[in-house]
Amino acid sequence: LSFFLLLATALNSALLPSSGNQVLRIHVESEDHIQALKELEEDLDFWTHGFSTERPIDIRVPHTSLSAVKDFLKKNNVPFTVMINNVQELLDRETAEMVSNAKMERSTKSFNFAAYHDLETLYSFMDTLVASHPNLITKVHIGNSYENRPMYALKFSTGGVSRPAIWVDAGIHSREWVTQASAAWIANQIASNYGVDPSVTSLLGQMDIYLMIVTNPDGYVFTHTDNRMWRKTRSVNSGSSCRGVDPNRNWDAGFGGPGASKDPCSESYHGPYANSEVEVKNVVDLIMGHGNFKSFISIHSYSQLLMYPYGYTCTDIPDKSELHSVGTAAIKELTSLYNTIYQVGSICKIIYQASGGSIDWTYNIGIKYSFAFELRDTGYYGFLLPANQIIPTAEETWLGLKYIMEYVRNHPY
Amino acid sequence: MKTFCSVWLLLSVVELSPAPPASQEPPLACRGAADPAPPQPETAEDMASTGDLEPTHYPARRAAQVALHYLNTHHGSPFRVFGLQQVHKASAEDVEAGGRKYKLDFSVTDWASGSAGPALRCSADVLFPRTERHSAPDVKLRCEALQQINRTAQEEEAFYQKHITPDSAVSARDIPDSYGNMSEEMQPFWRLARVAASFIMLRESSENTEFNMAQVASVTQQESSEEQLMLEFVVLLHDLPSQEIVQWKLLASWSPDRGVRVLQTEWQPRCPHATKPPN
């Protein structure tokens, strides 16, 4: 009885820093030992639970009760060894490691995903993400924009040479701010999920992911400095006072056809020729140079749609059935989170005929799993989606995206 | 050049029905996207778009949006704006006078409550005329239980009393702001702008447009007249197919009794060399 009184007072001081605390490993050999330990279990910190004679039991003993516990064990003939001589030392080391990890993570953890950021902040976020996951992520400089800003894609890879890859881009239309914001969240999500989520881990074991958070940096800067509604690139159009080309009418798929404008002042101006925009050319060069992309997914807003090719014609693609059912299943995952309703269909039928679009080009060069998302909302806030919807949008989009990626992994071609 | 761009177009008083005039011509110096609703070539589906339509495809959805604009002009208020939830069934047929009539079965919700809110079932006939110069679509609409939806009479009255006083002089810009922020105080004004903009969106709609209000560039309260709140709005409309942002200035009145009326509208064309529309 007096033992427990002693223990009780000792335990109060267990709240103090753990200098001199020890972890004792107990080798239980009999039922008597088990009974003795059951007396201790209520009061001490057991690191291994479940008593049996087959496994040792570890208990963390505060400094102040060390002698009492050791006496108790000796008295009951329970053999033990001292495992961790000084818990504090171990904790200190762990803390030091955590602090340095936390510093890295704090920069990504202190990055406010529930806010819209300028280009510099997004680029800085990319750097800290890469720095805290050096064995998983590299920053690929794919070229420069019209106004000479670097264009970066984050490459998620666990090795190999030119593994089959998945491409995801956001912000090709600069005013669609929820897309760049969601892509930042998704980048972080992939990084955190690797090694934790079996699906993402297995995906990255076989394939690479290229994620481009800001595909139109000049336009993005312009939406911050001058015109929130700017959509296009910022290239100068010769013979016109209007600037910019619609980067999603500039790809070499039905270029110049219906659904794009030949007026430089138009929001859907296709440009003087296909790939005239360096932003588009840089992506094209990367895709062609790599040669092993299996999926290409472009993220836009708004309208809540998941679309597959074609935009330049309403004729069905040969893989229409498959892509439609992949899209439908992906949307089911997306909707499951917050009940956000999406529609699935080809670009031409579900939204409008549009020529020179990216996923039409990628499909035509053989990247079968080509999709385009239009994220929240359906027109209430439109481009000006409140920041408190960024994370829910990113979370649900991620579920849809993940489904597509898993499908691509499971259907090699 | 610049002075041309800062000259206002003359206003014309626009009565709401029966025959609204089409948009004014832009001053020569400011030819940007020349038409707020540039026509698009017909696609294969348009040609075949007689008979049953796929409810999730754009022809049905565009027609439903037109019905929504009509619904909002009649039943929108500072505390209620309707949004399309889903199109259930749709069909289209060419009509004798030259035009296409859409028959729609769809559901709407009070937009503020999102798709979670209670849905109203509606049916509509939307007739897009095929005339040389654009003319507004004609809408016949029936919604079930419209009278039974939560009346926002109390909020409307409170809002009205607060701002009908002679010293109320509300003035604000960029609602919501670039980051989607909109103060609680501004929300009824945003909704009023959205309802007033619905008159314009309804009038300007065709089978080749799909309008939403992108932002309220400004709201300026005018002197009350005949016990109506008088508000001057500048709104930015977004047309999905062309992706154009179209700016309109309008003068609207509102009271709980008379609802929203639009008294004047003025298209503010973009000047190519300006990055922001002229003020």
PDB file of C-alpha atoms in Angstrom, chain A residues 3 7 21-28 36-49 51 56-62 65-66 68-70 72-73 78-84 87:
ATOM      1  CA  PHE A   3       4.282   1.580  -2.378  1.00  0.00           C
ATOM      2  CA  LEU A   7       4.170   5.982  -6.656  1.00  0.00           C
ATOM      3  CA  ASN A  21      13.719   9.096 -16.767  1.00  0.00           C
ATOM      4  CA  GLN A  22      14.278   5.581 -18.019  1.00  0.00           C
ATOM      5  CA  VAL A  23      12.515   2.988 -20.082  1.00  0.00           C
ATOM      6  CA  LEU A  24      12.667  -0.455 -18.546  1.00  0.00           C
ATOM      7  CA  ARG A  25      12.150  -3.569 -20.606  1.00  0.00           C
ATOM      8  CA  ILE A  26      10.450  -6.270 -18.586  1.00  0.00           C
ATOM      9  CA  HIS A  27      10.782  -9.921 -19.503  1.00  0.00           C
ATOM     10  CA  VAL A  28       7.678 -11.567 -18.263  1.00  0.00           C
ATOM     11  CA  ALA A  36       2.570  -7.928 -10.633  1.00  0.00           C
ATOM     12  CA  LEU A  37       2.725  -5.859 -13.762  1.00  0.00           C
ATOM     13  CA  LYS A  38      -1.016  -5.407 -13.853  1.00  0.00           C
ATOM     14  CA  GLU A  39      -0.640  -3.581 -10.558  1.00  0.00           C
ATOM     15  CA  LEU A  40       1.825  -1.242 -12.187  1.00  0.00           C
ATOM     16  CA  GLU A  41      -0.077  -0.741 -15.434  1.00  0.00           C
ATOM     17  CA  GLU A  42      -2.612   1.625 -13.989  1.00  0.00           C
ATOM     18  CA  ASP A  43      -0.025   4.029 -12.770  1.00  0.00           C
ATOM     19  CA  LEU A  44       2.828   3.963 -15.188  1.00  0.00           C
ATOM     20  CA  ASP A  45       3.365   4.749 -18.820  1.00  0.00           C
ATOM     21  CA  PHE A  46       3.450   1.499 -20.770  1.00  0.00           C
ATOM     22  CA  TRP A  47       4.947   1.635 -24.205  1.00  0.00           C
ATOM     23  CA  THR A  48       3.970  -1.831 -25.167  1.00  0.00           C
ATOM     24  CA  HIS A  49       0.521  -2.952 -24.279  1.00  0.00           C
ATOM     25  CA  PHE A  51       0.713  -8.789 -21.544  1.00  0.00           C
ATOM     26  CA  PRO A  56       8.744  -8.021 -23.498  1.00  0.00           C
ATOM     27  CA  ILE A  57       6.954  -5.035 -22.028  1.00  0.00           C
ATOM     28  CA  ASP A  58       8.456  -1.574 -22.034  1.00  0.00           C
ATOM     29  CA  ILE A  59       7.585   0.919 -19.339  1.00  0.00           C
ATOM     30  CA  ARG A  60       8.637   4.537 -19.085  1.00  0.00           C
ATOM     31  CA  VAL A  61       9.525   5.297 -15.518  1.00  0.00           C
ATOM     32  CA  PRO A  62       9.825   8.823 -14.177  1.00  0.00           C
ATOM     33  CA  SER A  65       9.895   6.631  -9.010  1.00  0.00           C
ATOM     34  CA  LEU A  66      12.780   4.733 -10.552  1.00  0.00           C
ATOM     35  CA  ALA A  68      10.577   2.335  -6.149  1.00  0.00           C
ATOM     36  CA  VAL A  69       9.720   0.552  -9.367  1.00  0.00           C
ATOM     37  CA  LYS A  70      13.026  -1.243  -9.587  1.00  0.00           C
ATOM     38  CA  PHE A  72       9.121  -3.641  -6.767  1.00  0.00           C
ATOM     39  CA  LEU A  73      10.286  -5.594  -9.762  1.00  0.00           C
ATOM     40  CA  VAL A  78      10.630  -9.834 -12.495  1.00  0.00           C
ATOM     41  CA  PRO A  79      13.698  -9.584 -14.698  1.00  0.00           C
ATOM     42  CA  PHE A  80      14.231  -6.279 -16.488  1.00  0.00           C
ATOM     43  CA  THR A  81      16.785  -4.352 -18.490  1.00  0.00           C
ATOM     44  CA  VAL A  82      17.252  -0.617 -18.846  1.00  0.00           C
ATOM     45  CA  MET A  83      16.367   0.260 -22.415  1.00  0.00           C
ATOM     46  CA  ILE A  84      16.678   3.940 -22.767  1.00  0.00           C
ATOM     47  CA  VAL A  87      14.637   9.469 -22.159  1.00  0.00           C
TER      48      VAL A  87
END
